[in-house]
Coordinates of C-alpha atoms in Angstrom, one line a residue:
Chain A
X30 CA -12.5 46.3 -25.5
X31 CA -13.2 47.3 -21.8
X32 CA -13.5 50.6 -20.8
X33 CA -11.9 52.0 -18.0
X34 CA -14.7 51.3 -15.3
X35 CA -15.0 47.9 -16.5
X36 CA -11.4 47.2 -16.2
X37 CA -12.0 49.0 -12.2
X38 CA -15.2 46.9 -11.9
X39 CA -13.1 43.6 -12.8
X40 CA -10.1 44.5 -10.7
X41 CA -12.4 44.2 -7.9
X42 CA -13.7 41.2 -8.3
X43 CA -10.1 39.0 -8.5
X44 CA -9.1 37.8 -5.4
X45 CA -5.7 38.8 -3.9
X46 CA -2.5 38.5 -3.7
X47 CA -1.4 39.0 -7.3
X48 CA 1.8 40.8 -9.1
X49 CA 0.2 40.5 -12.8
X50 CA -3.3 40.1 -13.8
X51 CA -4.1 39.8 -18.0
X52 CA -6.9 39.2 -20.1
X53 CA -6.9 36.8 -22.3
X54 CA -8.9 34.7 -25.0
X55 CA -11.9 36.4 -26.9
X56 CA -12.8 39.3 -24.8
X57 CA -8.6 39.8 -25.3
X58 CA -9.0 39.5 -29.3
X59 CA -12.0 41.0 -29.4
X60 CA -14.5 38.3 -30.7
X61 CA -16.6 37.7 -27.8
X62 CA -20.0 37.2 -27.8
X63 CA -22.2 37.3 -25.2
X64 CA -21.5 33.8 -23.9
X65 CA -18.2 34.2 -23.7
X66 CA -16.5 34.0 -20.5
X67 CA -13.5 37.1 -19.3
X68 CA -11.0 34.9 -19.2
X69 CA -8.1 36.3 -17.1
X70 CA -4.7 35.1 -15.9
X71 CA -3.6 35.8 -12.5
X72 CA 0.1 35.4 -11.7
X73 CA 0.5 34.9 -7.7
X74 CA 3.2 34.5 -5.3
X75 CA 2.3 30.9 -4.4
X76 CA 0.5 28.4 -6.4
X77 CA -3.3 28.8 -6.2
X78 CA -6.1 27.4 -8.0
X79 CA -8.2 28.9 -10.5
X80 CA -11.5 30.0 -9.7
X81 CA -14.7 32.2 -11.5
X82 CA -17.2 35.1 -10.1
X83 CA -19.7 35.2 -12.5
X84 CA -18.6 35.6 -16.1
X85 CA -14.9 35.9 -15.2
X86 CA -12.6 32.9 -15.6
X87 CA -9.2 33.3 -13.5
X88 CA -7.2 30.9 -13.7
X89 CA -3.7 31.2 -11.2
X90 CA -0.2 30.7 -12.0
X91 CA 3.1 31.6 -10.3
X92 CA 5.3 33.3 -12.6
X93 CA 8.3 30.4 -11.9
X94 CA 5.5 27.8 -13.8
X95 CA 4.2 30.6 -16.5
X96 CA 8.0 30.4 -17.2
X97 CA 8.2 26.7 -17.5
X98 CA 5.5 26.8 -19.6
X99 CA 6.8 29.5 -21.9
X100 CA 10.3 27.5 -22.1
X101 CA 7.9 24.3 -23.1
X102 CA 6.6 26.0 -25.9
X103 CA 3.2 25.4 -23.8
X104 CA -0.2 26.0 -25.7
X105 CA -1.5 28.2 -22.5
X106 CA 2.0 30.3 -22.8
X107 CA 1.8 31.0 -26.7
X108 CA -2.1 31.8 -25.8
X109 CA -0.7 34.6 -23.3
X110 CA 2.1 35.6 -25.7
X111 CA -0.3 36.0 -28.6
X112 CA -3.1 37.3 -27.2
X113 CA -2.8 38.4 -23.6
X114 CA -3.8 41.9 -22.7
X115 CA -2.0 43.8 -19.5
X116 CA -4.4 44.7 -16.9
X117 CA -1.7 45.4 -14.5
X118 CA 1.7 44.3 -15.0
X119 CA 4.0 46.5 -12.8
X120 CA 7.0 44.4 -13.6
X121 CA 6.7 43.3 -16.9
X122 CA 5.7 40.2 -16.6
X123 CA 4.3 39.5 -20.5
X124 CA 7.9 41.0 -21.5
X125 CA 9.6 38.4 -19.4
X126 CA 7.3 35.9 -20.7
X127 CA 7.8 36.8 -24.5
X128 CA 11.3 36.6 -24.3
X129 CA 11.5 33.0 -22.8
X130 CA 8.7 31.2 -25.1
X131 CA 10.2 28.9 -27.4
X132 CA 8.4 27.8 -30.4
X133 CA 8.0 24.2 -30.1
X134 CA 8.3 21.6 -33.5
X135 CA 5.0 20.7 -33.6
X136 CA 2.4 19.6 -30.6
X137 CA 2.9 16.1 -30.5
X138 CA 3.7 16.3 -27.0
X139 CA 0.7 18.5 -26.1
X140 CA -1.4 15.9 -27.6
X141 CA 0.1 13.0 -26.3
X142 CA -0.1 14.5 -22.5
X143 CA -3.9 15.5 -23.3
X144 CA -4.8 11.3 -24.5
X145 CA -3.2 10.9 -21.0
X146 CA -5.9 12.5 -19.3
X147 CA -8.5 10.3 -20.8
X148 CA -9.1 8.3 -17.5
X149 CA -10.7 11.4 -15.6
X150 CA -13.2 11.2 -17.9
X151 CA -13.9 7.9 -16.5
X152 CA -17.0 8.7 -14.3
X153 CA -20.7 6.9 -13.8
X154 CA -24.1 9.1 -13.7
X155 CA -23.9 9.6 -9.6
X156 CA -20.2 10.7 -10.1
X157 CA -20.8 13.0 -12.9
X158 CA -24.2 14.4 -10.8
X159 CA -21.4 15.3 -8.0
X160 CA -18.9 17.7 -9.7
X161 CA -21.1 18.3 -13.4
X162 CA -19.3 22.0 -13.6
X163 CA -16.2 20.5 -13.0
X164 CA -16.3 17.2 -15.7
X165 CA -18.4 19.7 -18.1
X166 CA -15.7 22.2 -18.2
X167 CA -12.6 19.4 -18.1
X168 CA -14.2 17.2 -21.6
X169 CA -14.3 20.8 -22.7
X170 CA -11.0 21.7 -22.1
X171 CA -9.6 18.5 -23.5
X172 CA -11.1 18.8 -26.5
X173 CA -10.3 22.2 -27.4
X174 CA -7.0 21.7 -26.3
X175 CA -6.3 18.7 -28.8
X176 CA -7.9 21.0 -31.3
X177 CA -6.0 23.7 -30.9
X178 CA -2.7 21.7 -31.3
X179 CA -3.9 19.9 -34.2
X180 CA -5.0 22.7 -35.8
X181 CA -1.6 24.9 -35.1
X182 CA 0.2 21.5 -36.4
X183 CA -1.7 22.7 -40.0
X184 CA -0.8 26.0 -39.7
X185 CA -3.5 27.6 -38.0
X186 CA -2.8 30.6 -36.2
X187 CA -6.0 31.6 -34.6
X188 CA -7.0 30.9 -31.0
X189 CA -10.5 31.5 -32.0
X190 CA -12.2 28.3 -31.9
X191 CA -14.7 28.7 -34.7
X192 CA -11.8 29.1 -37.2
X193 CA -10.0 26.4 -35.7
X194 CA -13.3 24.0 -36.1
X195 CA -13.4 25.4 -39.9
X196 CA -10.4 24.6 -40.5
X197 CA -10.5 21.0 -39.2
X198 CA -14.2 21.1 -41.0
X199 CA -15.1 19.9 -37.3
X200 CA -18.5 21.3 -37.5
X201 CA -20.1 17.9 -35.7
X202 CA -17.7 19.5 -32.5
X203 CA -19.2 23.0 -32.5
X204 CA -22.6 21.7 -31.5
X205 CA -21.5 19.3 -29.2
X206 CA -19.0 22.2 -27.4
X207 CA -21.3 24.6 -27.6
X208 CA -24.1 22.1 -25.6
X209 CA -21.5 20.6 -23.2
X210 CA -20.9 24.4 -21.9
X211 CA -24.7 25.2 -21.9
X212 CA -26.4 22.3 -20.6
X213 CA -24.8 20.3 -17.5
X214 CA -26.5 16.9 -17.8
X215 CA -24.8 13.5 -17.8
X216 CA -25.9 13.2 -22.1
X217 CA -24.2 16.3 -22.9
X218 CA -21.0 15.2 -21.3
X219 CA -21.3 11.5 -22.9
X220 CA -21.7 13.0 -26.8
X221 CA -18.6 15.1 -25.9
X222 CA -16.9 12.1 -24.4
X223 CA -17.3 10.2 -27.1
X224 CA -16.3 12.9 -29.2
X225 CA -12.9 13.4 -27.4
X226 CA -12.8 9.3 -27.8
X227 CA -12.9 9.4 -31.1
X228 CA -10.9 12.4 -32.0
X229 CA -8.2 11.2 -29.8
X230 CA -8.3 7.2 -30.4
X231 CA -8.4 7.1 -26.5
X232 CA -10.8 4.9 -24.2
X233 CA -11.6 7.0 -21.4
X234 CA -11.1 4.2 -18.8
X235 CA -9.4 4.0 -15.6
X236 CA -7.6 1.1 -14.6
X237 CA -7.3 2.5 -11.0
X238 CA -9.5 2.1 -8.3
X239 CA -9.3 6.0 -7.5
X240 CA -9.2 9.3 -9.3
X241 CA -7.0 10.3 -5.9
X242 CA -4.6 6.8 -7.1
X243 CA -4.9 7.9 -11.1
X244 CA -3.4 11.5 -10.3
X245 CA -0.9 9.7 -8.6
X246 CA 0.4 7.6 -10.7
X247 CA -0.3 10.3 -13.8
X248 CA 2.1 12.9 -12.2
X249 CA 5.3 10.9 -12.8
X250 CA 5.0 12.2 -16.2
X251 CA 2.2 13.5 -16.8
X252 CA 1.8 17.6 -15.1
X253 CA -1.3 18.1 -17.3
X254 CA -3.0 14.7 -15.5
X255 CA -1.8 16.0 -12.5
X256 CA -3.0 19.5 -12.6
X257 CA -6.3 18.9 -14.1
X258 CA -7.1 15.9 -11.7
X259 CA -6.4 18.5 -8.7
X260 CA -8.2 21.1 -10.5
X261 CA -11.1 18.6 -10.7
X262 CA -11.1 17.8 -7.0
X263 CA -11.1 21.0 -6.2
X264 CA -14.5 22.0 -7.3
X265 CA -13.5 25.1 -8.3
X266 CA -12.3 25.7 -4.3
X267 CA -9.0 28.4 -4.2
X268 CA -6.5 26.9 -2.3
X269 CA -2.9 28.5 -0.2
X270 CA -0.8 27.3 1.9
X271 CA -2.4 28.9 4.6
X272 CA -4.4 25.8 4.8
X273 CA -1.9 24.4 7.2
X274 CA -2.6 26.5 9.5
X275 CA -6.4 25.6 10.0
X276 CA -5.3 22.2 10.5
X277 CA -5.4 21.2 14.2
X278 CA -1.4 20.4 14.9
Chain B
X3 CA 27.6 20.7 19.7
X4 CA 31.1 21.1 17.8
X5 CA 32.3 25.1 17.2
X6 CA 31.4 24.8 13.8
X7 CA 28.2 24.6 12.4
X8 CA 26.4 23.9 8.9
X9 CA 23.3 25.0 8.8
X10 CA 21.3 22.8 5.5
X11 CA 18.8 24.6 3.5
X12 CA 15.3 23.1 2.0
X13 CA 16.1 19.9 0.2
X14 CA 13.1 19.0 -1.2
X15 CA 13.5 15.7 -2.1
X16 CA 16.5 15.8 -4.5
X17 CA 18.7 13.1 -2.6
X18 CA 21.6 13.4 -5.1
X19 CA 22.3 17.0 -4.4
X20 CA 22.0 16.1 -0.2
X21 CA 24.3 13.0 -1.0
X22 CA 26.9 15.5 -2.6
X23 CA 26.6 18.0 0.1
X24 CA 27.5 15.5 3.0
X25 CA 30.5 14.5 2.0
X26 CA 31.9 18.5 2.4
X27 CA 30.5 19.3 6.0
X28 CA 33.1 17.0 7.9
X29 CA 33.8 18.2 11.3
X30 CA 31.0 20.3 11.7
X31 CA 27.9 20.1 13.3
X32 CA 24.5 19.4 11.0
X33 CA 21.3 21.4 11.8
X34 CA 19.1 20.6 8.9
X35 CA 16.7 23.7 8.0
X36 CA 13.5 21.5 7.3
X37 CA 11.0 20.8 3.9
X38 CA 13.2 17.4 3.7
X39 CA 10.2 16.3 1.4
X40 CA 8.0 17.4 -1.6
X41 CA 8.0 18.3 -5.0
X42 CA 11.9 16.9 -5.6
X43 CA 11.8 13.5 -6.8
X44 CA 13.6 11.4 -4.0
X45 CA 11.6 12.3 -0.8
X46 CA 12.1 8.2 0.3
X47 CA 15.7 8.6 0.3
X48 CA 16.3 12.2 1.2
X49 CA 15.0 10.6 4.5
X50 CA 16.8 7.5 4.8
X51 CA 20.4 9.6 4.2
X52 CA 18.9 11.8 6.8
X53 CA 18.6 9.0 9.1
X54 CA 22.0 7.5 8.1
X55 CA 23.1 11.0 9.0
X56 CA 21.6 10.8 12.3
X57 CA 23.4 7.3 13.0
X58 CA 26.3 8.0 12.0
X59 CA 27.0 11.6 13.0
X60 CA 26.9 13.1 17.1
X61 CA 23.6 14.9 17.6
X62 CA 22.9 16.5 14.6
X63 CA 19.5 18.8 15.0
X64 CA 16.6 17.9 12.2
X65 CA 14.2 21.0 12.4
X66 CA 10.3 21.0 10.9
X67 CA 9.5 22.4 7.5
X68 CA 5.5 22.8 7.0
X69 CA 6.4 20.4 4.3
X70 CA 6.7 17.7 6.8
X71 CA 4.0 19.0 8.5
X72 CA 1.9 18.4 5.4
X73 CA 2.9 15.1 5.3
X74 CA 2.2 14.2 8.9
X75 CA -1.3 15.9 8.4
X76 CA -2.0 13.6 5.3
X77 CA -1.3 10.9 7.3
X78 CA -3.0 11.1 9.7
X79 CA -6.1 12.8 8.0
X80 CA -6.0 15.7 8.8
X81 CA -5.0 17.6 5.6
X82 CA -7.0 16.0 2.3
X83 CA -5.2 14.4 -0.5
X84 CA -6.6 17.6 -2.4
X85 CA -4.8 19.7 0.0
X86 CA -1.5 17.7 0.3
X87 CA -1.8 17.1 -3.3
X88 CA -1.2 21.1 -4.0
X89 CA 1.8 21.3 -1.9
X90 CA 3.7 19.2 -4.3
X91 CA 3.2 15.9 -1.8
X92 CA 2.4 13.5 -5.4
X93 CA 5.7 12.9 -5.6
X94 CA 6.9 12.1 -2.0
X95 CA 3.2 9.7 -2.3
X96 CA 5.3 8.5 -5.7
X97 CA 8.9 7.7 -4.2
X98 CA 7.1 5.5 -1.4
X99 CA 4.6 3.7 -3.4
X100 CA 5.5 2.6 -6.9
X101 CA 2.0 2.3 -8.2
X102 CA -0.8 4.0 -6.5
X103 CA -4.3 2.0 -6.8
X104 CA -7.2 3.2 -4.7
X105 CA -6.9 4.6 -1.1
X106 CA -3.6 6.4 -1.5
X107 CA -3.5 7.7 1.9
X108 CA -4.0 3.9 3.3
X109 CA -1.1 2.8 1.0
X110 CA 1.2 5.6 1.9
X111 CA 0.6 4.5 5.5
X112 CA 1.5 0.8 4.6
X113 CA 4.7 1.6 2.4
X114 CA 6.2 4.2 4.9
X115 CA 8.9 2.2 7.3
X116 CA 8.0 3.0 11.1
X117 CA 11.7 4.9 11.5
X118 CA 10.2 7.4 8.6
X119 CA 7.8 8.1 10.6
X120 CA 9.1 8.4 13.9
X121 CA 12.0 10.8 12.1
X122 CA 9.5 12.7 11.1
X123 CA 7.5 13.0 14.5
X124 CA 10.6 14.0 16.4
X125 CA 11.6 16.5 13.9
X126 CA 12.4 20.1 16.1
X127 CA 10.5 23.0 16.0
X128 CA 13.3 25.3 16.3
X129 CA 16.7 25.2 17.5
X130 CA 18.2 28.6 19.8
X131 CA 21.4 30.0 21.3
X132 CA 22.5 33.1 22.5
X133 CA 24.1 34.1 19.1
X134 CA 20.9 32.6 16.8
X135 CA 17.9 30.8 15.9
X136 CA 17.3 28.6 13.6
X137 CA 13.8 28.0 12.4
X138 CA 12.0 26.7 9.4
X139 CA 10.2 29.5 8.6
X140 CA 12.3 32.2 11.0
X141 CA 10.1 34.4 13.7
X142 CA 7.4 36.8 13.3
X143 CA 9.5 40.5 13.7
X144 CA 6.4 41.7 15.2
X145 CA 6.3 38.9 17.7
X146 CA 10.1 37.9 18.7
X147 CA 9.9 35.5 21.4
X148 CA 7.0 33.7 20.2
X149 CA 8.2 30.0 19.2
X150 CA 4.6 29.0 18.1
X151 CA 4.4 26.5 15.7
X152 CA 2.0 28.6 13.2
X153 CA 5.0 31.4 13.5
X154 CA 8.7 29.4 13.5
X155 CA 7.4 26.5 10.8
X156 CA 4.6 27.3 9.1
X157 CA 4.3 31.4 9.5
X158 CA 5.4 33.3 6.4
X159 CA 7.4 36.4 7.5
X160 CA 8.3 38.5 4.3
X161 CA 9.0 41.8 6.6
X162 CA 12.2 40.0 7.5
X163 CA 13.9 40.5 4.1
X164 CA 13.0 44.2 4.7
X165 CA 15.3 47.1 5.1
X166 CA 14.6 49.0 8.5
X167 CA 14.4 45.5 10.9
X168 CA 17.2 43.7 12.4
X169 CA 16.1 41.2 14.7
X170 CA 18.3 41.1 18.3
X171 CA 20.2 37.9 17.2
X172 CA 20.6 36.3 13.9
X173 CA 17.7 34.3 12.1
X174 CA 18.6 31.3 9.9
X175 CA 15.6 30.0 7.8
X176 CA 14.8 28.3 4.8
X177 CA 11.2 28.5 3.4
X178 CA 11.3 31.9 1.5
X179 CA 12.0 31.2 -1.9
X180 CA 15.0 33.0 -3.5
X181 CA 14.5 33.1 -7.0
X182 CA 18.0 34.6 -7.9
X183 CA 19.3 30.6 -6.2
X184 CA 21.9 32.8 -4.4
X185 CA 21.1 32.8 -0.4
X186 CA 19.9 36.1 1.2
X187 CA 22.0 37.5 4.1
X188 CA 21.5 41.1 5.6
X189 CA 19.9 42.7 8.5
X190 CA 21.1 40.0 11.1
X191 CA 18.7 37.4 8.8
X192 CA 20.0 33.7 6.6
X193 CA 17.9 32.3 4.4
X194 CA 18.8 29.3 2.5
X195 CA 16.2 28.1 0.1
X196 CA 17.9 28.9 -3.1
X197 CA 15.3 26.5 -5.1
X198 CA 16.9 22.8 -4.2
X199 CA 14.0 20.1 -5.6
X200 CA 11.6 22.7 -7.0
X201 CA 13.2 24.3 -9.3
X202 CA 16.6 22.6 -10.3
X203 CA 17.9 25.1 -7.4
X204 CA 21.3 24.3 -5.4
X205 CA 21.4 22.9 -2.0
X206 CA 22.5 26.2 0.2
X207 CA 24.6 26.0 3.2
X208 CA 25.3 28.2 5.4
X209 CA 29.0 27.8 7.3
X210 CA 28.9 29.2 10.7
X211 CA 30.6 31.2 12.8
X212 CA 32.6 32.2 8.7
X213 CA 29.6 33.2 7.3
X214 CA 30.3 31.6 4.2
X215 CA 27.6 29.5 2.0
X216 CA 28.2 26.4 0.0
X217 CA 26.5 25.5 -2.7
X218 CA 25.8 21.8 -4.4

């Protein structure tokens, strides 16, 4: 657990404007080690993207989507719901939260929309040398997240990942996660492509010319696509509305 | 302009909601609040009932939303796909073109008819009388008079919802986001974006000189 002046220390560090902040994932269950990233959730007025200083993962949500999600039965909103730890919540955000998450049957869905993102996985060498953070992190993300619902589909309860890859008996995954996250070359991120390829039975292929096209198409149906695919161009870059006004008129 | 006026709140691209709303507002003059486009999933037709509107009804006023603004800017490079992208302008890219394939900004130019452009382009700033003005995004209550673009469209003014302000005639905007979908009204200030195309909000009208709102 954080102590007072670490929760101060982090406070400072998290960009404004926010009405919640929570902690989340293993520093929030308390099985962190000392790789682990702080993982916390910042609910904002407008939507924002996510961004790190240092060890500390934010990622940015407006409470009108943390809602949707919670209605969906989201992974991400039974993540907060299970696990999430108030650093400041003035109006009772995790409250409001709890009280609209529904259970969903199973996480068909959750898997279906993550096979869906297969196609920005779809890079060469050069393109994977420009935004390595980015693709490292997103084959990550995938994988875990198609994990996790398999896992929860079994009845596991834990958003640990090593008892989730012991109870798949995925111990072939722990290596390659664990080296995808440490080492940002183009054969780490290959191995864990073709690990999501073959957990998922998906060809990481784009049939369009253009990730910008692909994201296109992908959010008729698709939010997770569409998200991640922003996320990804973003480079980790916050963005506001404000932007408009920098733009010359 | 005719006595009566209805002021139109952000639409967001959710055409059936504007369809339903125009058939109420007969005899009355149409000043459209702006953010025509975005997020919602009919941006394409939410303009071409707005131009239908303008042909078949005398002069009514189409003011600029910074959604439009975003649009324009994508268009004409100014704001990135990234950036326009974030605003929730993938589904206004989505109601023009039915399959995106590699320069989407190039094919969004190609599929958008001239007249949606040139609607767009001639969309008002702001529109003023004695009694009110309208505006997008209202005025900066620590700058009245200005009618800068970066305050009336794309300025975000939250001190005007506050107790303690009245401005010196009344404000009609859209933009702010009321999450209860009822419209605010106090302190001399409308504001009429109850959540229309973003998130399965009503269309919000306000009826002027009654002072009464109607919802779709």
């Amino acid at each position: 657990m954080f102590t007072a002046d670490q929760v101060r220390e982090l406070l400072g560090l998290i960009q404004p404007p926010f009405t919640a902040l929570f902690l989340y994932g293993s520093h929030a269950r308390g099985d962190a080690d000392q790789m682990s990233d702080i993982d916390v959730l910042q609910v904002t007025p407008t939507h924002t993207a996510p961004y790190t200083v240092g060890q500390i993962s934010v990622t940015c949500y407006t409470l009108d989507q943390l809602l949707r999600l919670a209605r969906r039965g989201g992974l991400f909103a039974r993540h907060i719901v299970e696990e999430a730890l108030p650093l400041v919540d003035p109006q009772d955000v995790l409250g409001t939260l709890k009280s609209a998450y529904v259970s969903p049957i199973n996480y068909d869905r959750v898997r279906k929309e993550v096979c869906n993102c297969a196609a920005l996985l779809d890079v060469s060498e050069p393109e994977y040398l420009e935004n390595a953070e980015g693709l490292g992190s997103l084959v990550s993300y995938l994988i875990r997240t198609f994990l996790y619902a398999t896992a929860f589909d079994i009845g596991g309860r834990s958003f640990a990942m090593a008892h989730v890859l012991d109870l798949l008996g995925q111990h072939r995954a722990k290596i390659i996660l664990s080296t995808v996250r440490l080492q940002r070359n183009f054969l780490a991120f290959v191995a864990a492509r073709n690990l999501f390829e073959e957990l998922t039975g998906t060809t990481c292929q784009r049939i369009e010319k253009s990730p910008e096209a692909f994201i296109v198409n992908a959010s008729a149906n698709n939010d997770l696509a569409m998200i991640l695919g922003l996320r990804l161009l973003a480079r980790g870059r916050p963005f506001t509305y404000d932007v408009l006004q920098e733009v010359e008129l | 302009m005719a006595d009566k006026i209805a002021f139109i709140g952000d639409i967001h691209g959710d055409s059936d909601r504007l369809s339903a709303l125009l058939g109420k507002l007969e005899g009355r003059s149409l000043v459209f609040l702006g953010d025509y486009v975005d997020h919602g999933p009919n941006s394409r037709e939410v303009i071409d009932i707005l131009l239908e509107t303008a042909d078949r009804e005398p002069n009514p006023v189409f003011l600029l939303g910074n959604h439009e603004i975003g649009l324009l800017a994508f268009l004409s490079g100014r704001l990135s796909f990234l950036e326009y992208g974030w605003m929730g302008g993938l589904s206004t890219i989505r109601s023009y073109i039915a399959k995106a394939d590699g320069d989407v900004r190039s094919e969004l130019l190609a599929a958008m008819p001239n007249r949606h452009f040139e609607f767009l382009s001639k969309c008002k700033p702001f529109f003023e009388t004695d009694e009110f003005v309208a505006s997008h995004a209202g005025i900066n209550p620590t700058c009245p008079q200005s009618r800068e673009l970066t305050e009336i469209v794309l300025g975000r003014h939250t001190s005007l919802f506050e107790n303690g302000h009245r401005p010196s005639k009344l404000v009609i905007c859209g933009h702010y986001f009321q999450a209860t979908q009822t419209p605010f009204f106090a302190n001399g200030v409308v504001c009429l974006n109850t959540g229309c195309g973003t998130t399965e909000g009503p269309l919000t009208t306000l009826l002027y000189p009654e002072m009464t709102f109607l919802q779709v």
